[in-house]
Short mmCIF file of C-alpha atoms in Angstrom, two decimals:
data_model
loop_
_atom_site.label_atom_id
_atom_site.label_comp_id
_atom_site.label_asym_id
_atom_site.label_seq_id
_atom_site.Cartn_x
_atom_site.Cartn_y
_atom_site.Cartn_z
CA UNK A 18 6.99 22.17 -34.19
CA UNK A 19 4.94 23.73 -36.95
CA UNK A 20 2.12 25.74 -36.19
CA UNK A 21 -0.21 23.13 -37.66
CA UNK A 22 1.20 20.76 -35.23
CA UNK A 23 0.81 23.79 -32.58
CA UNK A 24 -2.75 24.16 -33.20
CA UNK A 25 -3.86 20.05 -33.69
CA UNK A 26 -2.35 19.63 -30.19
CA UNK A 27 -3.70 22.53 -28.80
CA UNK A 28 -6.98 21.32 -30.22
CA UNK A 29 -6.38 17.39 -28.39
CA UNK A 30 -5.65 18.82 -25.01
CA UNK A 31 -9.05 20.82 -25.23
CA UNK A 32 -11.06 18.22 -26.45
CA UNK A 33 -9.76 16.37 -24.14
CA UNK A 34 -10.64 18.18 -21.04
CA UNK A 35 -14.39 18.97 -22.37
CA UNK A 36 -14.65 15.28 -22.27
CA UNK A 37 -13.27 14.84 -18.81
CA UNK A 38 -15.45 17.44 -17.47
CA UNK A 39 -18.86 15.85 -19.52
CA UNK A 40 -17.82 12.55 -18.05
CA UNK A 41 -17.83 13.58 -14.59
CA UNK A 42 -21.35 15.51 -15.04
CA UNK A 43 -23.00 12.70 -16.91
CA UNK A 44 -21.27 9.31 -14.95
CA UNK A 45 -20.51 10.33 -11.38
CA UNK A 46 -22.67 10.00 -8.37
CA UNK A 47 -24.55 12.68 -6.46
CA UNK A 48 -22.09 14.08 -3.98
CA UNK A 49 -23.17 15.73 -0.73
CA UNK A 50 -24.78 19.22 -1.35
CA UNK A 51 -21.29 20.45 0.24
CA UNK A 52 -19.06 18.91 -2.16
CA UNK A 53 -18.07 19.10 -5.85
CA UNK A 54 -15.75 17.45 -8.15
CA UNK A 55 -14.05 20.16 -10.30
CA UNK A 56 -11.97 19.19 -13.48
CA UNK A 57 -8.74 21.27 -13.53
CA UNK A 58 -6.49 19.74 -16.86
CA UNK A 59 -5.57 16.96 -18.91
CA UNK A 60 -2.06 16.83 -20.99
CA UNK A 61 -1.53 14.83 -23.49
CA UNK A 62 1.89 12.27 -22.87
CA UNK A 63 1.64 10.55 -26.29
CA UNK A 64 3.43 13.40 -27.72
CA UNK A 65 5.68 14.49 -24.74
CA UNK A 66 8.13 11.50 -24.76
CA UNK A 67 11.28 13.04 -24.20
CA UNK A 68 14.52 11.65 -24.21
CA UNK A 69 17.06 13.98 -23.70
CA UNK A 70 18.00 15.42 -19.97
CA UNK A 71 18.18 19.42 -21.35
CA UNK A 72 14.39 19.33 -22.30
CA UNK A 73 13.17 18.19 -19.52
CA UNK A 74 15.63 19.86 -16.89
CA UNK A 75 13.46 22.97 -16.44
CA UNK A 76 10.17 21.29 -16.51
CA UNK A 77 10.66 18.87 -13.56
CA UNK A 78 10.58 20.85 -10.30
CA UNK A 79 9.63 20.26 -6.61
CA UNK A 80 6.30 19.30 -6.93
CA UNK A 81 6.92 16.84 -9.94
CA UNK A 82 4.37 14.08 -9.62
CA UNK A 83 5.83 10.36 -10.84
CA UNK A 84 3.69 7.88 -12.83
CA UNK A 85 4.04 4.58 -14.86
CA UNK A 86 1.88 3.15 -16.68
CA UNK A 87 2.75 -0.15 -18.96
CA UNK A 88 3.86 2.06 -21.57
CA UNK A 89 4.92 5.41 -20.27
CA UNK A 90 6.60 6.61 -17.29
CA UNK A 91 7.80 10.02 -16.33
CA UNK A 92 6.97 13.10 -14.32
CA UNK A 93 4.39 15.84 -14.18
CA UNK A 94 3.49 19.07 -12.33
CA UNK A 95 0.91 19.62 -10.18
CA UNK A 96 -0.15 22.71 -12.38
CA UNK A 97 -0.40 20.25 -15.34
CA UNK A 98 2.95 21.00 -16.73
CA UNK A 99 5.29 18.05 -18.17
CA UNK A 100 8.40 17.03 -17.29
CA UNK A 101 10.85 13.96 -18.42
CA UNK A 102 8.25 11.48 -19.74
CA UNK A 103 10.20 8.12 -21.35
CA UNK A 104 8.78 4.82 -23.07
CA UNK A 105 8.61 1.46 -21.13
CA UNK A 106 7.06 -2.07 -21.39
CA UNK A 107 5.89 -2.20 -17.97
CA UNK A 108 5.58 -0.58 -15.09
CA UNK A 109 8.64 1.17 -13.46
CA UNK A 110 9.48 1.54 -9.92
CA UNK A 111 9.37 5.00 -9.03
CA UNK A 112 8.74 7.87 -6.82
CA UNK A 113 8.60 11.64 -6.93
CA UNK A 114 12.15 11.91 -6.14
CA UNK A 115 13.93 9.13 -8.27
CA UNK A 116 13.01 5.94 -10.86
CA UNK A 117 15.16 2.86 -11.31
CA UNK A 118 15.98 1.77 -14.85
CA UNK A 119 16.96 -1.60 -16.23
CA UNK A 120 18.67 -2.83 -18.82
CA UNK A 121 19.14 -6.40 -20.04
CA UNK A 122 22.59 -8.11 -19.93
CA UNK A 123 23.84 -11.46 -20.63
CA UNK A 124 22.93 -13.42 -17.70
CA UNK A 125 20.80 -11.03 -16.28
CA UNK A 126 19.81 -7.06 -15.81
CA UNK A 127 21.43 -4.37 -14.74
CA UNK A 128 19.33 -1.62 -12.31
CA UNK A 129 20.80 2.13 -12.36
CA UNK A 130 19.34 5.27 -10.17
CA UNK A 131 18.04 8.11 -12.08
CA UNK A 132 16.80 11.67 -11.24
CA UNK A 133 13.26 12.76 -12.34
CA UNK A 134 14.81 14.70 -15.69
CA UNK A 135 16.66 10.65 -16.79
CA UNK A 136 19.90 11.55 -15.78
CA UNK A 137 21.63 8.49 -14.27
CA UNK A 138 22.39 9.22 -10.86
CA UNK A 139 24.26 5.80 -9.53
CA UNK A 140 24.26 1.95 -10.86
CA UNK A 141 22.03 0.04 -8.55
CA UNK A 142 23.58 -3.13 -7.11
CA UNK A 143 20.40 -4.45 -6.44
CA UNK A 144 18.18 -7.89 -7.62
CA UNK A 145 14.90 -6.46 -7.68
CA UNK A 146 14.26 -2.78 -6.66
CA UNK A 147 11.00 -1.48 -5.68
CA UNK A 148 9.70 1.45 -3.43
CA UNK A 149 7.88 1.85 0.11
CA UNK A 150 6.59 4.93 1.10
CA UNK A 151 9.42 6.74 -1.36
CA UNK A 152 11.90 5.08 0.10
CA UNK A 153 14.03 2.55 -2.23
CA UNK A 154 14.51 -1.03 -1.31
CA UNK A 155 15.51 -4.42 -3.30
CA UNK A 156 14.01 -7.51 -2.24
CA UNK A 157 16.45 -11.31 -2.13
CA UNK A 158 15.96 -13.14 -4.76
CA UNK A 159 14.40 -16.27 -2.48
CA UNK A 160 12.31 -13.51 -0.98
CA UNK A 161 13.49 -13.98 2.81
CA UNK A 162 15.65 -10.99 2.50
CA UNK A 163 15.37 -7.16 1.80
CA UNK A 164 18.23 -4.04 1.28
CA UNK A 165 17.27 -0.42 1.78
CA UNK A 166 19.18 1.87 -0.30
CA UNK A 167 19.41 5.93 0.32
CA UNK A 168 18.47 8.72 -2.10
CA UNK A 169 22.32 8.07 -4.04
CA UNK A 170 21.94 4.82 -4.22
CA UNK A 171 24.15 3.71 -1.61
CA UNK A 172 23.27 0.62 0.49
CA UNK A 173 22.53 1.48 3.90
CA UNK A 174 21.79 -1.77 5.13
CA UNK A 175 20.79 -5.41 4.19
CA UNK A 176 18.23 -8.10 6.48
CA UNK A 177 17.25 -11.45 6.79
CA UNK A 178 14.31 -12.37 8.22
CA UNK A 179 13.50 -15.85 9.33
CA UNK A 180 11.94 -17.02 6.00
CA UNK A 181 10.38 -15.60 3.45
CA UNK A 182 7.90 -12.65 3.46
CA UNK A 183 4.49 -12.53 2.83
CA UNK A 184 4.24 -8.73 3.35
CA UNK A 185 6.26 -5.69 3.68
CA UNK A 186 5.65 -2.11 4.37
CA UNK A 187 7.96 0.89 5.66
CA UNK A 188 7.22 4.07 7.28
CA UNK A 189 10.57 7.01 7.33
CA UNK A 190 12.37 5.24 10.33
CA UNK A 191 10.74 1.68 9.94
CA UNK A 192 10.75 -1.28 7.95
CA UNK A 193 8.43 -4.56 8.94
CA UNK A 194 8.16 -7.29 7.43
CA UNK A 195 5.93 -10.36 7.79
CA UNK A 196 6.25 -13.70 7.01
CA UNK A 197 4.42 -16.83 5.36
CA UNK A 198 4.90 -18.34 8.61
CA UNK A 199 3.16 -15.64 10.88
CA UNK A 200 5.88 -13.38 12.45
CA UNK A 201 6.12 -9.50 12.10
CA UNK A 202 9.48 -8.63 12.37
CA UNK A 203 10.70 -4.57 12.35
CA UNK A 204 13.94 -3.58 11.25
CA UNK A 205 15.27 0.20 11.96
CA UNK A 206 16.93 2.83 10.13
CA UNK A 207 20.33 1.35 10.98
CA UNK A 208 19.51 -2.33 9.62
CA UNK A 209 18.76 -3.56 13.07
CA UNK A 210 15.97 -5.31 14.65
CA UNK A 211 13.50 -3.30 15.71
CA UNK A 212 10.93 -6.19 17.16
CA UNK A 213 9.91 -9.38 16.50
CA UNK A 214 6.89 -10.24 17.47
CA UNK A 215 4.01 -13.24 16.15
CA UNK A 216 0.63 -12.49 16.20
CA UNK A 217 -0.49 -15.84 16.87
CA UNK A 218 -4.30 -16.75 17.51
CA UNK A 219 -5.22 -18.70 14.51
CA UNK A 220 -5.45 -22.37 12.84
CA UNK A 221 -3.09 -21.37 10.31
CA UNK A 222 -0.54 -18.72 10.37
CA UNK A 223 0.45 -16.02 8.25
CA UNK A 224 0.57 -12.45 7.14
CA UNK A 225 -1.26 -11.35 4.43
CA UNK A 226 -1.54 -7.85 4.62
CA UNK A 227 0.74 -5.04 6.73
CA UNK A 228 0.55 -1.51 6.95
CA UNK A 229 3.39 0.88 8.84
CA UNK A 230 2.24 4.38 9.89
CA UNK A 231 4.56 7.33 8.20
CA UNK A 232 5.76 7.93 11.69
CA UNK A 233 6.61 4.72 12.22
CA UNK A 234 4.42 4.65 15.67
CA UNK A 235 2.11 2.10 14.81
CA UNK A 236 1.86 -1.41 12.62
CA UNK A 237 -1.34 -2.98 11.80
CA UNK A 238 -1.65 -6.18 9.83
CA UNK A 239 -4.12 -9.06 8.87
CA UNK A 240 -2.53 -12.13 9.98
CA UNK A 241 -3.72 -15.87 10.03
CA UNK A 242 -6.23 -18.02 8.53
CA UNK A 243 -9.25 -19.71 10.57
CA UNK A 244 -9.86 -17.69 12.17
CA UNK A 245 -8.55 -14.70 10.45
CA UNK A 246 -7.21 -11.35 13.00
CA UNK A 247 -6.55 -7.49 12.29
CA UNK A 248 -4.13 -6.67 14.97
CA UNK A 249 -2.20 -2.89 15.63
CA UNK A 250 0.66 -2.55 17.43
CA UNK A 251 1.98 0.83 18.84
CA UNK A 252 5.45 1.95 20.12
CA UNK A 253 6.19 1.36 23.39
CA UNK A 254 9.47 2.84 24.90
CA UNK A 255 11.96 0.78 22.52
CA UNK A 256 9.45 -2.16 21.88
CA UNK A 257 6.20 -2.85 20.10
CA UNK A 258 2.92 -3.92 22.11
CA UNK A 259 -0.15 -4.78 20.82
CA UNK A 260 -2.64 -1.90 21.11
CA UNK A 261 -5.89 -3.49 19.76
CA UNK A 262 -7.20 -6.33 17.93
CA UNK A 263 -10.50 -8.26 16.44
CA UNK A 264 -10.81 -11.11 15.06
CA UNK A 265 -12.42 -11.00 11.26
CA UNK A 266 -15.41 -12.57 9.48
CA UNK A 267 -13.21 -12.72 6.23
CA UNK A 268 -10.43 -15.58 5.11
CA UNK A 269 -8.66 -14.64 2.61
CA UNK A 270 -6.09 -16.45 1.09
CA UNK A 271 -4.33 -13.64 -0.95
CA UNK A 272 -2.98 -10.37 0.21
CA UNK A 273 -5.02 -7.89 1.95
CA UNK A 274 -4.29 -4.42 1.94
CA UNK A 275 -4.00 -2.52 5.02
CA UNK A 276 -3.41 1.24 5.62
CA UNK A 277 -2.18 3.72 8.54
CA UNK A 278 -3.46 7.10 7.97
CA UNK A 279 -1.49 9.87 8.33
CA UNK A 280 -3.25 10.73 11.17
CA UNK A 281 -1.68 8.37 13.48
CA UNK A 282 -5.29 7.53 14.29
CA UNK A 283 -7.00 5.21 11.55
CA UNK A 284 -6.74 1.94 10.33
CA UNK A 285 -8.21 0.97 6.57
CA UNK A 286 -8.54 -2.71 5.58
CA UNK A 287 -10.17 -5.16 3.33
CA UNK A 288 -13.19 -6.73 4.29
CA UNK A 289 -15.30 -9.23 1.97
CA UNK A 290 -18.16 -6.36 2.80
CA UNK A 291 -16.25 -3.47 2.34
CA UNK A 292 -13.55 -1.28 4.06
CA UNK A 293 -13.25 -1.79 7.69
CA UNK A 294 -12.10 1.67 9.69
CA UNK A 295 -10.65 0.87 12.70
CA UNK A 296 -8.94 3.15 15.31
CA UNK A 297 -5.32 2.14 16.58
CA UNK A 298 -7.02 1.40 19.93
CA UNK A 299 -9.80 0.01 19.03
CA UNK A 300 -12.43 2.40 19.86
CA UNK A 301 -13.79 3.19 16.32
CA UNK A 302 -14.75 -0.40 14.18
CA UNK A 303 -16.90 1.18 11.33
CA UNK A 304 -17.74 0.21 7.39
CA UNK A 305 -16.96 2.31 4.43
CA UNK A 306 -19.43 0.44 1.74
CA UNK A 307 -17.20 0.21 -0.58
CA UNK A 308 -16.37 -2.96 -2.15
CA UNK A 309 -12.40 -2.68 -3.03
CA UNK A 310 -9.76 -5.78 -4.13
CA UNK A 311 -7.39 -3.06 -3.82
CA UNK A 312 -7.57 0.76 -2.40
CA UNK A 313 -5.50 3.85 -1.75
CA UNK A 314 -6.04 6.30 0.41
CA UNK A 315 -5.23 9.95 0.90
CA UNK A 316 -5.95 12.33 4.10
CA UNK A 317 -6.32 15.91 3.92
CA UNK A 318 -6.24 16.98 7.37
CA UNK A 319 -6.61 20.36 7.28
CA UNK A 320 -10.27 20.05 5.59
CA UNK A 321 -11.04 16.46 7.81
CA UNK A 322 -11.77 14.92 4.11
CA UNK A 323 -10.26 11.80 3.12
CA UNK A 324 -10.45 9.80 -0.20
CA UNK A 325 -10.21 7.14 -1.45
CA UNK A 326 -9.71 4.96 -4.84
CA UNK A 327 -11.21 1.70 -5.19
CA UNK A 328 -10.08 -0.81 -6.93
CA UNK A 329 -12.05 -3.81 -8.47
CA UNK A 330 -10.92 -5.50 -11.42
CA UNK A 331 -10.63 -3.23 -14.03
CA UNK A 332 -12.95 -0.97 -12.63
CA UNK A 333 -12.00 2.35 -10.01
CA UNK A 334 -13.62 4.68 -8.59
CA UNK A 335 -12.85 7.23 -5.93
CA UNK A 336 -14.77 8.12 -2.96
CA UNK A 337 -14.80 11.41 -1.01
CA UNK A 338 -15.49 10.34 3.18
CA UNK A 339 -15.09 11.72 6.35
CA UNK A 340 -13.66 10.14 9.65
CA UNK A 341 -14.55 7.61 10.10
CA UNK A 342 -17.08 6.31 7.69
CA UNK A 343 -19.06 9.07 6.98
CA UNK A 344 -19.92 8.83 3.10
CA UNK A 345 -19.96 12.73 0.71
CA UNK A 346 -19.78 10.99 -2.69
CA UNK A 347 -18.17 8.53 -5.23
CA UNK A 348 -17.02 9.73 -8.86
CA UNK A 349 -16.20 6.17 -10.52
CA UNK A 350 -13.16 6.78 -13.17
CA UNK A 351 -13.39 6.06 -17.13
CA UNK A 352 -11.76 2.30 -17.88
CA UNK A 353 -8.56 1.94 -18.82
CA UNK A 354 -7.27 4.18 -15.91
CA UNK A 355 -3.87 2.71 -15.02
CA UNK A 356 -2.91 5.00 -12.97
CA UNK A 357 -4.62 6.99 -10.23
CA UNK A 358 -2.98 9.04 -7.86
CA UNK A 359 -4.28 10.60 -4.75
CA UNK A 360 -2.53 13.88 -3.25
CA UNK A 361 -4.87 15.70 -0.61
CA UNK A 362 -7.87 16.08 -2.15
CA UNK A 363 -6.73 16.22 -6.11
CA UNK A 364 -6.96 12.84 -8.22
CA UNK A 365 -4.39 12.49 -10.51
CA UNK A 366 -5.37 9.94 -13.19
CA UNK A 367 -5.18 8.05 -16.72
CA UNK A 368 -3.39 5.66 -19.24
CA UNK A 369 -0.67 5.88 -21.74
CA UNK A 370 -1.89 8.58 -23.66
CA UNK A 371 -2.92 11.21 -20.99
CA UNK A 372 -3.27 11.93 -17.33
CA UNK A 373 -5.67 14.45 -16.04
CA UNK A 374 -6.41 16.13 -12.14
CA UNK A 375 -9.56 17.03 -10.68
CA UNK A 376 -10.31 18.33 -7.19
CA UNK A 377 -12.36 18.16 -4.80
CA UNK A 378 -14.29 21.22 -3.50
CA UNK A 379 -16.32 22.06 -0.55
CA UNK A 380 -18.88 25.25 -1.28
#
């Protein structure tokens, strides 16, 4: 690189972060006296696209971050360093640990497993790959059936469930899915039934949103239509029993998102007036305001704060809360962010071009 090219670089990244930091002094919402949103980097990906393994082998670490956006894909560091970043047409599946590529064959594509620096680490006998929790699966091509694969990209298992799914979710030991016509069915580590067990209790049934705990303790799902139920179930011995439940104002006909915190505790879901926050037995129902079509979540447990992006159309924004509903703030994010990431309390965010972090800071 010449040192014109050095320094007109140099100059973009800076730029670039002034803005970031101007936008989020100018556009976001007061947040509590206690809390701050503080701008750390941005890096520029439009000139990072690297193809070949060697230079990006020592810039892809432990903490490498994945993201895809529908023209980039690739890996970062937390410290704002760059690793393998590579050119696509749409999103890839991904996480921090692996990405699956495809190429187009005669009759059809072909899916391989690569590592986080592009080198191909096994072909992928698989119809259509996607991820869970960082954990790799491929879904049947009627969508009744699903095949978890392991970090090598061996096939540990394939299932069937009764018909096809309307929702899926996995935690590290567990694997549910539920189906168009109302069942939640669980499906181990070895490929075998878990439970099987249908909600029941409305007009018209069916699951349209499904959320599995990391630990794999506890399931919670929006099921049904007329009336419409959220319903959690918790380990039991070897079986799943239903640990609380309430039926919903909403009735929706599209799927709802539904999340376990990490805390084993906490239930997030959709509702037409916000996001509900329920605990898994039912003691806590409370409202986040925060109208959503879509949301992630991220708990940092160490500091009780929580946040979360919200999704509405093109618009997102994320919001800084504590357990259970308690409201510190809400920083909305500039359009065009594809992708948003949320990793404790740092929000990892942008397009094609660039991806920037800020944090979070209590004074």
């Amino acid at each position: 690189m010449s040192e014109g090219k050095g320094r007109r670089k140099i100059f973009t990244v800076l730029v670039a972060v002034v803005l970031i930091a101007v936008y989020f002094f100018v556009f976001s919402e007061p947040l509590r006296p206690e809390l701050s949103a503080a701008p750390r980097w941005t890096i520029d990906l439009s000139a990072s696209v690297a193809s070949a393994e060697a230079s990006a082998q020592d810039r892809v670490d432990a903490s490498a971050v994945s993201f895809s956006t529908a023209s980039r894909f690739g890996y970062f560091g937390t410290d704002g360093s760059i690793g393998f970043v590579g050119e696509a047409t749409g999103p890839v599946p991904m996480s921090d640990s692996s990405y699956v590529s495809a190429e187009l064959v005669p009759g059809g594509t072909n899916y391989s497993l690569r590592s986080p620096v592009g080198a191909r680490v096994a072909e992928l006998d698989a119809s259509a790959p996607f991820y869970s929790s960082g954990r790799l699966f491929s879904a049947q091509a009627d969508g009744s059936g699903v095949a978890a694969y392991d970090g090598k990209g061996n096939r540990l298992w394939s299932y069937t469930f009764p018909c096809q799914l309307s929702a899926f979710s996995a935690g590290e030991g567990l694997a549910v899915g539920g189906t168009v016509d109302g069942w939640l069915e669980g499906v181990d580590s070895g490929g075998r039934r878990a439970f099987s067990f249908a909600p029941g209790g409305s007009r018209l049934q069916v699951v349209l949103g499904l959320g599995v705990s990391r630990s794999g303790n506890w399931i919670a799902a929006v099921t049904g239509v007329d009336r419409q139920r959220l319903v959690v179930l918790g380990r039991g011995g070897a079986d799943y029993r239903v640990a609380s439940h309430r039926y919903l104002d909403s009735d929706y006909r599209e799927p709802v998102r539904v999340v376990v915190l990490d805390d084993d505790r906490h239930v997030l879901y959709r509702r037409a007036d916000g996001i509900g926050v329920w605990s898994v037995d039912g003691a806590v129902d409370e409202l986040l305001p925060v109208k959503a079509d879509d949301f992630d979540v991220s708990l940092d447990a160490e500091r009780g704060l929580a946040l979360l992006v919200a999704r509405r159309g093109k618009k997102a924004e994320v919001v800084a809360f504590r357990l259970p509903a308690t409201l510190l703030g809400r920083v909305p994010l500039p359009d065009g962010s594809e992708y948003v990431r949320l990793i404790g309390s740092s929000v990892y965010f942008g397009s094609g071009d660039s991806i920037s972090r800020f944090d979070f800071m209590e004074e």
